[in-house]
Coordinates of C-alpha atoms and ligand atoms in Angstrom, one line a residue:
M1 CA 21.3 4.3 -47.8
C2 CA 18.1 6.1 -46.7
G3 CA 15.6 4.1 -44.6
I4 CA 12.0 4.8 -43.6
I5 CA 10.0 3.8 -40.6
G6 CA 6.4 4.8 -39.8
I7 CA 4.2 3.6 -36.9
N8 CA 0.5 4.3 -36.2
S9 CA -0.4 2.9 -32.8
N10 CA -2.5 3.6 -29.7
K11 CA 0.6 3.8 -27.6
S12 CA 3.7 6.1 -27.7
V13 CA 5.8 5.3 -30.8
S14 CA 9.1 7.2 -30.5
A15 CA 11.0 4.4 -28.7
S16 CA 9.9 1.8 -31.3
I17 CA 10.8 4.2 -34.2
I18 CA 14.3 4.7 -32.7
N19 CA 14.7 0.9 -32.3
S20 CA 13.6 0.2 -35.9
L21 CA 15.9 2.9 -37.2
K22 CA 18.8 1.1 -35.5
K23 CA 17.9 -2.0 -37.5
L24 CA 18.3 0.2 -40.6
E25 CA 21.7 1.4 -39.6
Y26 CA 23.6 -1.3 -41.5
R27 CA 22.5 0.4 -44.7
G28 CA 24.9 3.2 -44.3
Y29 CA 23.7 6.8 -43.5
D30 CA 24.9 10.1 -42.2
S31 CA 22.0 11.7 -40.3
A32 CA 18.7 10.6 -38.6
G33 CA 15.4 12.1 -37.6
I34 CA 11.9 11.5 -36.2
A35 CA 8.6 13.3 -36.2
T36 CA 5.6 12.5 -34.1
L37 CA 2.1 13.9 -34.0
H38 CA 0.7 14.9 -30.6
A39 CA -2.3 17.1 -29.7
G40 CA -2.6 18.5 -33.2
S41 CA 1.1 19.5 -33.7
I42 CA 4.0 17.9 -35.4
N43 CA 7.2 17.6 -33.3
E44 CA 10.3 17.0 -35.2
V45 CA 13.9 16.2 -34.1
K46 CA 16.9 15.6 -36.3
S47 CA 20.6 15.1 -35.8
E48 CA 23.8 14.6 -37.7
G49 CA 25.6 11.2 -37.5
R50 CA 24.3 8.1 -35.8
V51 CA 20.8 7.2 -34.5
D52 CA 22.5 7.1 -31.0
N53 CA 22.8 10.9 -31.2
L54 CA 19.1 11.2 -32.0
E55 CA 18.2 8.9 -29.1
K56 CA 20.3 10.8 -26.6
N57 CA 18.5 14.1 -27.5
S58 CA 16.4 15.0 -24.5
V59 CA 13.4 16.1 -26.6
V60 CA 13.3 12.6 -28.2
Q61 CA 13.6 11.0 -24.8
N62 CA 10.4 12.8 -23.7
M63 CA 8.7 12.6 -27.0
V64 CA 5.0 11.7 -27.0
G65 CA 2.7 10.8 -29.8
T66 CA 1.0 7.6 -31.0
I67 CA 1.8 8.2 -34.7
G68 CA 5.2 9.0 -36.1
I69 CA 7.8 8.7 -38.9
G70 CA 11.5 8.2 -38.7
H71 CA 14.4 8.3 -41.2
V72 CA 18.1 7.6 -41.7
R73 CA 19.5 9.7 -44.5
W74 CA 22.3 9.1 -47.0
A75 CA 22.9 12.5 -48.5
T76 CA 22.1 13.1 -52.2
H77 CA 21.0 16.7 -52.3
G78 CA 22.7 18.9 -49.8
L79 CA 25.2 18.4 -47.0
P80 CA 24.9 15.6 -44.5
N81 CA 23.8 17.9 -41.6
S82 CA 20.8 18.2 -39.3
I83 CA 19.0 20.8 -41.4
N84 CA 19.0 18.5 -44.4
A85 CA 18.1 15.4 -42.4
H86 CA 14.6 14.1 -42.7
P87 CA 11.7 14.5 -41.8
H88 CA 11.0 17.8 -43.5
S89 CA 7.9 19.5 -42.3
S90 CA 5.6 22.5 -43.1
Q91 CA 3.0 23.6 -40.7
N92 CA 0.6 20.9 -41.9
V93 CA 2.7 18.0 -43.2
S94 CA 5.9 16.0 -42.4
V95 CA 7.6 13.8 -44.9
V96 CA 10.5 11.3 -45.0
H97 CA 11.8 10.3 -48.4
N98 CA 14.1 7.8 -50.0
G99 CA 15.2 8.4 -53.6
I100 CA 15.8 11.4 -55.8
I101 CA 13.3 14.0 -57.2
E102 CA 14.8 14.9 -60.5
N103 CA 12.5 17.9 -61.2
S104 CA 13.0 19.4 -57.8
T105 CA 14.6 22.7 -59.1
L106 CA 11.6 23.4 -61.3
L107 CA 9.1 22.5 -58.7
K108 CA 10.9 24.7 -56.1
K109 CA 10.7 27.7 -58.4
F110 CA 7.0 27.2 -58.8
L111 CA 6.4 26.8 -55.0
V112 CA 8.6 29.8 -54.2
S113 CA 6.4 31.8 -56.6
K114 CA 3.4 30.7 -54.5
G115 CA 5.0 32.0 -51.3
H116 CA 6.5 28.7 -49.9
K117 CA 9.7 29.1 -47.8
F118 CA 12.4 26.5 -47.9
K119 CA 14.7 25.6 -45.1
S120 CA 17.0 22.9 -46.5
Q121 CA 19.0 22.1 -49.6
T122 CA 17.2 18.9 -50.2
D123 CA 15.0 17.8 -53.1
T124 CA 12.6 16.2 -50.5
E125 CA 11.4 19.6 -49.2
V126 CA 9.5 20.2 -52.5
I127 CA 7.3 17.2 -51.7
V128 CA 6.3 18.8 -48.4
H129 CA 5.3 22.1 -49.9
L130 CA 3.6 20.5 -52.9
I131 CA 1.4 18.5 -50.7
T132 CA 0.7 21.6 -48.6
E133 CA -0.2 23.5 -51.7
N134 CA -2.4 20.8 -53.1
L135 CA -4.2 20.4 -49.7
K136 CA -5.5 24.0 -50.2
T137 CA -7.9 22.7 -52.8
E138 CA -8.0 18.9 -52.6
N139 CA -8.8 16.2 -50.0
I140 CA -5.9 14.0 -48.7
I141 CA -6.2 11.2 -51.4
N142 CA -6.5 13.7 -54.3
S143 CA -3.7 15.9 -53.0
I144 CA -1.4 12.8 -52.7
T145 CA -2.4 11.6 -56.2
K146 CA -1.8 15.0 -57.7
T147 CA 1.6 15.4 -55.9
L148 CA 2.9 12.1 -56.9
K149 CA 2.0 12.7 -60.5
S150 CA 4.1 16.0 -60.4
L151 CA 7.2 14.2 -59.2
H152 CA 9.9 12.9 -61.6
G153 CA 12.4 10.4 -60.3
S154 CA 12.3 7.8 -57.6
F155 CA 10.8 7.8 -54.2
A156 CA 9.5 5.9 -51.2
L157 CA 7.6 8.3 -48.9
G158 CA 6.2 8.3 -45.4
I159 CA 3.9 11.2 -44.7
I160 CA 2.0 12.4 -41.6
F161 CA -0.5 15.3 -41.4
K162 CA -1.1 17.8 -38.6
D163 CA -4.9 17.4 -38.9
Q164 CA -5.0 13.7 -39.2
P165 CA -4.4 11.9 -35.9
D166 CA -4.9 8.4 -37.3
L167 CA -3.2 8.4 -40.7
I168 CA 0.2 7.7 -42.3
I169 CA 0.6 7.7 -46.0
G170 CA 3.2 5.6 -47.7
A171 CA 4.0 5.9 -51.4
R172 CA 6.4 4.1 -53.7
R173 CA 8.0 4.6 -57.1
G174 CA 11.4 3.0 -57.8
S175 CA 12.4 2.7 -54.1
P176 CA 11.2 -0.2 -52.0
L177 CA 8.5 0.2 -49.4
A178 CA 6.4 -2.3 -47.3
V179 CA 3.5 -2.2 -44.9
G180 CA 3.5 -4.3 -41.7
Y181 CA 0.5 -5.3 -39.6
G182 CA 0.5 -5.6 -35.8
P183 CA -2.0 -5.8 -33.0
N184 CA -3.9 -2.4 -32.9
E185 CA -1.0 -0.8 -34.8
N186 CA 0.3 -0.8 -38.3
Y187 CA 3.7 0.0 -39.8
L188 CA 5.5 1.4 -42.8
G189 CA 9.1 0.4 -43.6
S190 CA 11.6 0.6 -46.4
D191 CA 13.1 -2.7 -45.4
S192 CA 11.5 -5.8 -44.1
Y193 CA 14.4 -6.4 -41.7
A194 CA 13.2 -3.3 -39.8
L195 CA 9.6 -4.4 -39.8
K196 CA 10.4 -8.0 -38.9
S197 CA 11.2 -7.1 -35.3
M198 CA 7.5 -5.9 -35.0
T199 CA 5.6 -8.2 -37.3
N200 CA 5.9 -11.0 -39.9
K201 CA 2.8 -9.9 -41.8
I202 CA 3.8 -7.7 -44.7
T203 CA 2.5 -6.2 -47.9
Y204 CA 4.9 -4.8 -50.4
L205 CA 3.9 -1.8 -52.4
S206 CA 4.4 -2.0 -56.2
D207 CA 5.6 0.9 -58.3
G208 CA 3.1 3.7 -58.5
E209 CA 1.0 2.6 -55.5
F210 CA 0.3 4.4 -52.2
C211 CA -1.3 3.4 -49.0
V212 CA -3.2 4.9 -46.1
I213 CA -2.2 3.3 -42.8
K214 CA -4.6 3.6 -39.9
K215 CA -4.3 1.9 -36.5
D216 CA -6.7 -0.8 -37.3
H217 CA -6.6 -1.2 -41.1
V218 CA -4.6 -0.3 -44.2
E219 CA -6.0 0.8 -47.6
F220 CA -4.1 0.7 -50.9
F221 CA -4.4 2.9 -54.0
N222 CA -3.1 2.9 -57.5
E223 CA -1.4 5.9 -59.1
D224 CA -4.8 7.3 -60.1
G225 CA -6.0 7.2 -56.5
I226 CA -8.3 4.2 -57.1
K227 CA -8.6 1.7 -54.3
I228 CA -6.9 -1.7 -54.9
N229 CA -6.6 -5.0 -53.0
K230 CA -3.2 -6.3 -52.0
K231 CA -2.1 -9.6 -50.6
V232 CA -0.7 -10.0 -47.0
L233 CA 2.4 -12.2 -47.0
E234 CA 3.6 -14.1 -44.0
L235 CA 7.4 -14.0 -43.7
S236 CA 9.3 -16.5 -41.6
S237 CA 8.7 -15.4 -38.0
E238 CA 12.2 -16.2 -37.0
E239 CA 14.1 -13.0 -36.7
E240 CA 17.6 -13.6 -38.1
K241 CA 20.2 -12.9 -35.5
Y242 CA 22.8 -10.4 -36.5
D243 CA 25.0 -9.6 -33.6
K244 CA 28.8 -9.5 -33.9
G245 CA 29.4 -12.3 -31.5
D246 CA 33.0 -12.2 -30.4
Y247 CA 34.1 -10.4 -33.5
K248 CA 35.1 -6.8 -33.6
H249 CA 33.3 -6.1 -36.8
F250 CA 30.5 -7.7 -38.8
M251 CA 32.9 -7.9 -41.8
A252 CA 35.4 -10.1 -39.8
K253 CA 32.5 -12.4 -38.8
E254 CA 31.1 -12.5 -42.3
I255 CA 34.5 -13.4 -43.8
E256 CA 34.8 -16.3 -41.3
E257 CA 31.2 -17.4 -42.1
Q258 CA 32.1 -18.2 -45.7
P259 CA 32.6 -21.9 -45.3
T260 CA 29.1 -22.0 -43.9
T261 CA 27.8 -20.0 -46.8
L262 CA 29.3 -22.5 -49.2
K263 CA 28.0 -25.5 -47.2
N264 CA 24.5 -24.0 -47.1
G265 CA 24.5 -23.3 -50.9
I266 CA 25.9 -26.8 -51.6
K267 CA 23.3 -28.4 -49.3
E268 CA 20.5 -26.5 -50.9
Y269 CA 21.4 -27.2 -54.6
L270 CA 23.4 -30.4 -54.7
D271 CA 21.7 -33.7 -54.9
T272 CA 24.4 -35.9 -53.6
S273 CA 22.6 -39.2 -53.9
N274 CA 22.0 -38.7 -57.7
N275 CA 25.1 -36.7 -58.4
D276 CA 23.1 -33.8 -59.7
I277 CA 22.4 -30.1 -59.2
N278 CA 18.8 -29.3 -58.3
I279 CA 17.5 -26.2 -59.9
F280 CA 13.9 -26.8 -59.2
N281 CA 11.2 -25.3 -61.4
F282 CA 13.6 -23.8 -63.9
P283 CA 10.9 -22.3 -66.1
W284 CA 12.5 -22.6 -69.5
K285 CA 13.4 -25.5 -71.9
I286 CA 17.2 -25.8 -72.2
N287 CA 17.1 -25.3 -76.0
E288 CA 15.2 -22.0 -75.6
I289 CA 18.4 -20.4 -74.3
S290 CA 21.5 -19.7 -76.4
T291 CA 22.8 -16.6 -74.6
I292 CA 23.3 -15.6 -71.0
T293 CA 23.5 -11.9 -70.1
L294 CA 24.6 -11.3 -66.5
I295 CA 23.9 -7.9 -64.9
G296 CA 25.0 -6.4 -61.5
C297 CA 26.7 -3.5 -59.8
G298 CA 30.0 -3.4 -57.7
T299 CA 30.9 -6.7 -56.2
A300 CA 27.8 -8.3 -57.8
Y301 CA 29.2 -7.2 -61.2
H302 CA 32.4 -8.9 -60.3
S303 CA 30.4 -12.1 -59.6
C304 CA 28.9 -11.7 -63.1
L305 CA 32.3 -11.3 -64.7
M306 CA 33.6 -14.4 -62.8
A307 CA 30.6 -16.3 -64.1
K308 CA 31.4 -15.4 -67.7
Y309 CA 34.7 -17.3 -67.4
W310 CA 32.8 -20.3 -66.0
F311 CA 30.0 -20.3 -68.5
E312 CA 32.5 -20.1 -71.3
E313 CA 34.5 -22.9 -69.9
L314 CA 31.7 -25.2 -69.0
T315 CA 29.0 -24.5 -71.7
T316 CA 28.9 -23.4 -75.3
L317 CA 26.5 -20.6 -74.5
N318 CA 27.2 -17.0 -75.6
V319 CA 27.9 -14.9 -72.5
N320 CA 27.5 -11.1 -72.0
V321 CA 28.3 -9.2 -68.8
D322 CA 27.0 -5.8 -68.0
I323 CA 27.1 -3.1 -65.4
A324 CA 23.4 -2.4 -64.5
S325 CA 23.8 1.4 -64.7
E326 CA 25.2 1.1 -68.2
F327 CA 22.8 -1.6 -69.4
R328 CA 19.7 0.3 -68.5
Y329 CA 20.5 3.3 -70.8
R330 CA 22.1 1.5 -73.7
K331 CA 20.5 0.6 -77.0
N332 CA 20.4 -3.1 -76.2
R333 CA 19.3 -5.7 -78.8
F334 CA 16.9 -7.8 -76.8
K335 CA 16.7 -11.4 -77.9
K336 CA 14.1 -14.0 -77.0
D337 CA 16.8 -16.8 -76.7
T338 CA 18.7 -14.8 -74.0
L339 CA 18.4 -15.5 -70.3
Y340 CA 19.0 -12.2 -68.4
V341 CA 20.5 -13.0 -64.9
F342 CA 20.4 -10.2 -62.3
V343 CA 22.9 -10.6 -59.4
S344 CA 22.3 -8.6 -56.2
Q345 CA 22.9 -9.3 -52.5
S346 CA 20.2 -6.8 -51.3
G347 CA 17.9 -7.3 -54.3
E348 CA 17.1 -3.6 -54.0
T349 CA 20.0 -1.9 -56.0
A350 CA 18.2 0.7 -58.0
D351 CA 20.2 0.3 -61.2
T352 CA 19.9 -3.5 -61.2
Y353 CA 16.2 -3.3 -60.5
A354 CA 15.7 -0.8 -63.3
A355 CA 17.7 -3.1 -65.7
L356 CA 15.3 -6.0 -64.6
S357 CA 12.3 -3.8 -65.2
L358 CA 13.5 -2.9 -68.6
C359 CA 14.0 -6.6 -69.5
K360 CA 10.6 -7.4 -68.2
S361 CA 9.0 -4.6 -70.2
K362 CA 10.5 -6.3 -73.3
E363 CA 9.1 -9.7 -72.2
M364 CA 12.6 -11.3 -71.8
K365 CA 13.4 -14.3 -69.6
T366 CA 14.6 -13.0 -66.2
C367 CA 16.3 -14.8 -63.4
S368 CA 17.8 -13.3 -60.2
V369 CA 20.6 -14.5 -57.9
V370 CA 19.8 -12.7 -54.6
N371 CA 20.4 -13.0 -50.9
V372 CA 17.3 -11.2 -49.7
I373 CA 14.4 -13.3 -51.0
E374 CA 11.7 -10.8 -50.1
S375 CA 13.5 -8.1 -52.1
S376 CA 12.1 -6.2 -55.1
I377 CA 14.5 -7.9 -57.6
A378 CA 13.6 -11.4 -56.3
R379 CA 9.8 -10.6 -56.3
D380 CA 9.9 -9.2 -59.8
S381 CA 12.0 -11.8 -61.6
E382 CA 10.5 -14.8 -63.2
F383 CA 12.9 -17.2 -61.5
V384 CA 15.0 -16.8 -58.3
L385 CA 18.1 -18.6 -57.2
P386 CA 18.7 -17.6 -53.5
I387 CA 22.2 -17.6 -52.2
H388 CA 21.3 -18.5 -48.6
C389 CA 24.2 -16.7 -46.9
G390 CA 22.2 -15.1 -44.2
I391 CA 22.0 -11.4 -43.5
E392 CA 25.2 -9.5 -44.5
I393 CA 25.7 -6.3 -42.5
G394 CA 29.2 -5.1 -43.4
V395 CA 28.9 -2.6 -46.3
A396 CA 31.8 -4.4 -48.0
S397 CA 30.3 -7.6 -49.5
T398 CA 32.2 -10.7 -48.6
K399 CA 30.2 -13.8 -47.9
A400 CA 27.5 -12.7 -50.4
F401 CA 30.3 -12.6 -53.1
L402 CA 31.3 -16.2 -52.5
G403 CA 27.6 -17.1 -52.2
Q404 CA 26.8 -15.5 -55.6
I405 CA 29.7 -17.0 -57.4
L406 CA 28.8 -20.5 -56.0
I407 CA 25.3 -20.3 -57.4
L408 CA 26.5 -19.0 -60.7
Y409 CA 29.1 -21.8 -60.9
L410 CA 26.3 -24.3 -60.1
L411 CA 24.1 -22.8 -62.8
A412 CA 27.0 -22.9 -65.4
L413 CA 27.7 -26.6 -64.5
K414 CA 24.0 -27.6 -64.7
L415 CA 23.4 -25.8 -68.0
G416 CA 26.6 -27.3 -69.4
F417 CA 25.6 -30.7 -68.4
L418 CA 22.0 -30.4 -69.6
R419 CA 23.2 -29.0 -73.0
K420 CA 25.6 -32.0 -73.2
D421 CA 28.6 -29.5 -73.3
L422 CA 29.9 -31.3 -70.2
K423 CA 30.3 -35.0 -70.1
R424 CA 29.0 -37.0 -67.1
E425 CA 32.5 -38.0 -65.9
L426 CA 33.8 -34.4 -65.8
F427 CA 30.5 -33.2 -64.2
N428 CA 30.8 -35.8 -61.4
K429 CA 34.4 -34.8 -60.8
K430 CA 33.5 -31.1 -60.5
L431 CA 30.7 -32.0 -58.0
K432 CA 33.2 -34.0 -56.0
D433 CA 35.6 -31.0 -55.9
L434 CA 32.8 -28.7 -54.9
K435 CA 32.0 -30.8 -51.8
E436 CA 35.5 -30.2 -50.6
L437 CA 35.4 -26.5 -51.2
P438 CA 34.0 -25.3 -47.8
D439 CA 36.9 -27.1 -45.9
L440 CA 39.5 -25.6 -48.2
V441 CA 38.1 -22.1 -47.7
Q442 CA 38.1 -22.9 -43.9
Q443 CA 41.8 -23.7 -44.1
T444 CA 42.6 -20.7 -46.2
L445 CA 41.1 -18.5 -43.5
S446 CA 44.0 -19.0 -41.1
I447 CA 46.4 -16.6 -42.8
D448 CA 45.8 -13.6 -40.5
N449 CA 49.2 -13.1 -39.1
K450 CA 51.0 -12.8 -42.4
I451 CA 48.3 -10.6 -43.9
Q452 CA 48.4 -8.2 -40.9
T453 CA 52.1 -7.6 -41.4
I454 CA 51.7 -7.2 -45.2
S455 CA 48.8 -4.7 -44.8
K456 CA 51.2 -2.1 -43.3
T457 CA 53.1 -1.8 -46.6
F458 CA 49.8 -1.1 -48.4
N459 CA 48.8 1.5 -45.9
D460 CA 52.1 3.4 -46.4
A461 CA 51.8 3.4 -50.2
K462 CA 50.3 6.1 -52.5
G463 CA 48.5 3.4 -54.4
S464 CA 48.4 -0.3 -55.4
M465 CA 47.5 -2.6 -58.2
F466 CA 45.9 -6.0 -58.3
L467 CA 46.7 -8.2 -61.3
G468 CA 45.2 -11.4 -62.6
R469 CA 44.5 -13.3 -65.8
G470 CA 41.6 -15.6 -66.8
F471 CA 39.6 -16.8 -63.7
S472 CA 41.8 -14.6 -61.5
Y473 CA 41.0 -11.3 -63.3
P474 CA 37.5 -10.8 -61.8
I475 CA 39.1 -11.6 -58.4
A476 CA 41.8 -9.0 -58.9
L477 CA 39.0 -6.4 -59.5
E478 CA 37.2 -7.6 -56.4
G479 CA 40.4 -7.4 -54.3
A480 CA 41.0 -3.8 -55.5
L481 CA 37.4 -2.8 -54.8
K482 CA 37.6 -4.2 -51.2
L483 CA 40.9 -2.3 -50.5
K484 CA 39.6 1.0 -51.8
E485 CA 36.2 0.9 -50.2
L486 CA 37.6 0.0 -46.7
S487 CA 41.0 1.6 -46.4
Y488 CA 40.5 4.5 -48.9
I489 CA 43.8 3.5 -50.6
H490 CA 43.8 3.9 -54.3
A491 CA 43.7 0.4 -55.8
E492 CA 43.4 -0.6 -59.4
G493 CA 42.4 -4.1 -60.6
Y494 CA 43.8 -4.9 -64.0
P495 CA 44.2 -7.9 -66.4
A496 CA 47.9 -8.7 -66.0
G497 CA 48.3 -8.9 -69.7
E498 CA 47.1 -5.3 -70.2
M499 CA 49.8 -3.7 -68.0
K500 CA 52.2 -2.8 -70.8
H501 CA 49.4 -1.0 -72.7
G502 CA 49.4 1.9 -70.2
P503 CA 49.2 1.1 -66.5
L504 CA 52.9 -0.1 -66.3
A505 CA 53.7 3.7 -66.3
L506 CA 52.2 3.8 -62.7
I507 CA 54.7 1.3 -61.3
E508 CA 57.4 2.9 -59.3
E509 CA 60.0 1.8 -56.6
G510 CA 58.2 0.2 -53.7
M511 CA 54.7 0.2 -55.0
P512 CA 52.7 -2.8 -53.6
V513 CA 51.3 -5.0 -56.4
V514 CA 49.2 -8.0 -55.7
V515 CA 49.6 -10.7 -58.4
L516 CA 47.1 -13.5 -58.5
A517 CA 48.9 -16.4 -60.2
P518 CA 47.3 -19.8 -59.3
R519 CA 48.8 -22.9 -61.0
D520 CA 46.2 -22.8 -63.9
D521 CA 46.6 -22.5 -67.6
Y522 CA 47.5 -18.8 -67.2
Y523 CA 50.2 -19.3 -64.6
K524 CA 53.3 -18.9 -66.8
K525 CA 51.9 -15.9 -68.6
T526 CA 51.0 -14.2 -65.3
I527 CA 54.4 -14.9 -63.9
S528 CA 56.0 -13.2 -66.9
N529 CA 53.8 -10.1 -66.3
M530 CA 54.8 -10.2 -62.7
Q531 CA 58.4 -10.1 -63.6
E532 CA 57.8 -7.0 -65.7
V533 CA 56.4 -5.1 -62.7
I534 CA 59.2 -6.4 -60.3
A535 CA 61.8 -5.2 -62.9
R536 CA 60.3 -1.7 -62.5
G537 CA 60.5 -1.7 -58.7
A538 CA 57.1 -3.1 -57.6
K539 CA 56.9 -4.9 -54.2
V540 CA 55.0 -8.0 -55.3
L541 CA 52.6 -9.9 -53.1
L542 CA 52.2 -13.2 -55.0
I543 CA 49.0 -15.2 -54.2
T544 CA 49.1 -18.6 -55.6
N545 CA 48.0 -22.1 -54.6
K546 CA 50.1 -24.8 -52.9
S547 CA 52.0 -27.0 -55.3
K548 CA 54.9 -29.4 -55.2
D549 CA 56.5 -27.4 -58.0
E550 CA 58.6 -24.4 -56.9
I551 CA 57.5 -20.9 -57.9
I552 CA 59.3 -20.0 -61.1
S553 CA 60.4 -16.5 -60.2
E554 CA 62.7 -14.5 -58.0
N555 CA 62.6 -11.2 -56.1
I556 CA 59.0 -11.6 -55.0
W557 CA 58.4 -9.5 -51.9
E558 CA 55.9 -11.8 -50.2
T559 CA 54.0 -15.0 -51.2
I560 CA 50.8 -16.4 -49.9
E561 CA 49.8 -20.0 -50.8
V562 CA 46.1 -20.9 -50.6
E563 CA 44.9 -24.5 -50.6
T564 CA 44.7 -26.5 -53.9
T565 CA 41.7 -27.6 -55.9
G566 CA 40.5 -27.7 -59.5
A567 CA 41.4 -24.5 -61.5
D568 CA 37.8 -23.3 -61.8
L569 CA 37.4 -23.4 -58.0
L570 CA 40.6 -21.5 -57.2
P571 CA 38.9 -18.1 -57.4
F572 CA 37.0 -18.9 -54.2
L573 CA 40.2 -19.5 -52.3
L574 CA 42.1 -16.5 -53.9
T575 CA 39.3 -14.2 -52.7
V576 CA 39.9 -14.8 -49.0
P577 CA 43.4 -13.3 -48.5
L578 CA 42.2 -10.2 -50.5
Q579 CA 39.3 -9.7 -48.1
K580 CA 41.6 -10.0 -45.2
L581 CA 44.1 -7.6 -46.6
A582 CA 41.4 -4.9 -47.0
Y583 CA 40.1 -5.7 -43.5
Y584 CA 43.5 -5.4 -41.7
S585 CA 44.5 -2.4 -43.7
A586 CA 41.4 -0.5 -42.6
L587 CA 41.7 -1.9 -39.0
K588 CA 45.2 -0.5 -38.8
K589 CA 44.0 2.9 -40.1
G590 CA 41.3 2.9 -37.5
Y591 CA 38.5 3.4 -40.1
D592 CA 34.8 2.4 -39.7
I593 CA 35.1 -1.0 -41.2
D594 CA 31.4 -1.9 -41.3
K595 CA 30.3 1.5 -42.5
P596 CA 33.0 3.0 -44.8
R597 CA 32.7 6.7 -45.5
N598 CA 30.3 7.8 -48.3
L599 CA 29.0 4.2 -48.9
A600 CA 25.7 2.5 -48.2
K601 CA 24.8 -1.2 -48.0
S602 CA 21.8 -1.1 -50.2
V603 CA 22.1 1.5 -53.1
T604 CA 18.5 2.4 -53.7
V605 CA 19.2 5.6 -55.7
E606 CA 20.7 5.5 -59.2
Ligands
M6R1 O1 23.1 -5.4 -53.1 P1 23.9 -5.5 -54.3 O2 24.6 -6.8 -54.4 O3 23.1 -5.3 -55.6 O4 24.9 -4.3 -54.2 C1 25.8 -4.0 -55.3 C2 26.9 -3.1 -54.9 O5 26.4 -1.9 -54.4 C3 27.8 -3.8 -53.8 O6 28.2 -5.0 -54.2 C4 29.0 -2.9 -53.4 O7 29.8 -2.8 -54.5 C5 29.7 -3.4 -52.2 N1 29.8 -2.4 -51.2 C6 31.0 -4.0 -52.5 O8 31.6 -4.5 -51.3

């Protein structure tokens, strides 16, 4: 998704801006641009496609200027071409923008009536002209305050001015933005990863705030233009490494890292000497909570759904699961005895963040399960459970999914135990099984050859289905999501028991169908559903776990057997072949695995 960088320095900034934009590439984008200020004029260069294209541009290579802004754009308004790429500039002002301006059509009408000429199809360009218009009568601070008040929607902005050789403005509403502090230079960035290569001293802007970045100091303002003080945070100075190593793609590396993700999570939360789960500083009394509501988007939503099955199995709590974009606009009944849990790898997903803000405005109990601990969702929730899986670059979430479901499983176990829903003996047994899980995932990873062959059939098909019941149903949804986002093959995840209520009509001769049927309480029922699709011509890939008992069905096209463990941990193992299926299918098609078309890593617009 869109990313912003701004640097105000006493040396040339273009190379540093380009390098920082490269750090934002993992977010997914379709064009890039840079503007610097030199000798009283704004120089702007933009290009379609990757930051590499921008870097190769001879104007960029010779670009001078000690103050500048850069952007990677993920198109919302207007085609992904160089005209619509950011920055957008008037004669006086240049702007980069993340987010969506919802009243841009109305504002544009007003500005056109005042004689402003527009070059692009974007909503962002209205900001440029609005500031230019306001500058006719106001000073910088007042023109920014006035402009921001006229905008509806969400934004993170970086702004430079032709007549201001020592000033970048940053402003935030809804989309994340941070300021970084360096020696004789200061920075603006939409993502602390990008800033971390330059500094570990950061200030995050809160909604409604804006800042004035000079070379030697930074000032902060509230939405009324009144000066405020903000804290400087020191992040860990170790820059996380995220090279691909010997892997072809980040996704392949991240799949293989999953045993480590689980080991880290277990090490962090399991107290092996006392057979306990450490959830330090849990801020609520256990009898204050009788309902859990889990909220997320995409893969994180599937983690929530997975957790519902575990919470219901291991506790007597009531459990609700919601898609953040639905939750935030529904007429919810907010209850004091509910713990609202927000699940997000990035911690910046706009809908999840808005759902959290809504719960906070109602003074609800909020907890987040996130990977990026400096993120907006982590910072704004009352209690945070980090997943400790390290940076995830591939747009398709893999290790973060296993990390999220591990933490949610631990939370369910701990609450079940504290509530006395789960007896000590069973609790101990489950902790023992957990310790073995990373090794079992490691063994399950060695299924590449078989999956590679199988993936060909999926690539040749018009569409596919993923079926599961109980614990396996959320995993079926996740498997289908992975296949569609990476290999652009239509894939539908469905509860196996629902097939005959409609989707069975889709099954035709040769259609590949993945059936998740581990040897759990649902096994026989799922096998019956599998027979119904086989009878109608489906080519079934059965994924089950190893067992001494033979598989009770015939005419199965292919079978994959994952390792064996307790029924509630099998979802971890079932996930692995589905991730690999999506990976190999996209690899065979030659698609951009780490940056699938139209998608972004961090979805900061609603
Ligand atoms: O950063 P988040 O976990 O909040 O992201 C939520 C979804 O956008 C994300 O899981 C998305 O569905 C992935 N691309 C799936 O692989």
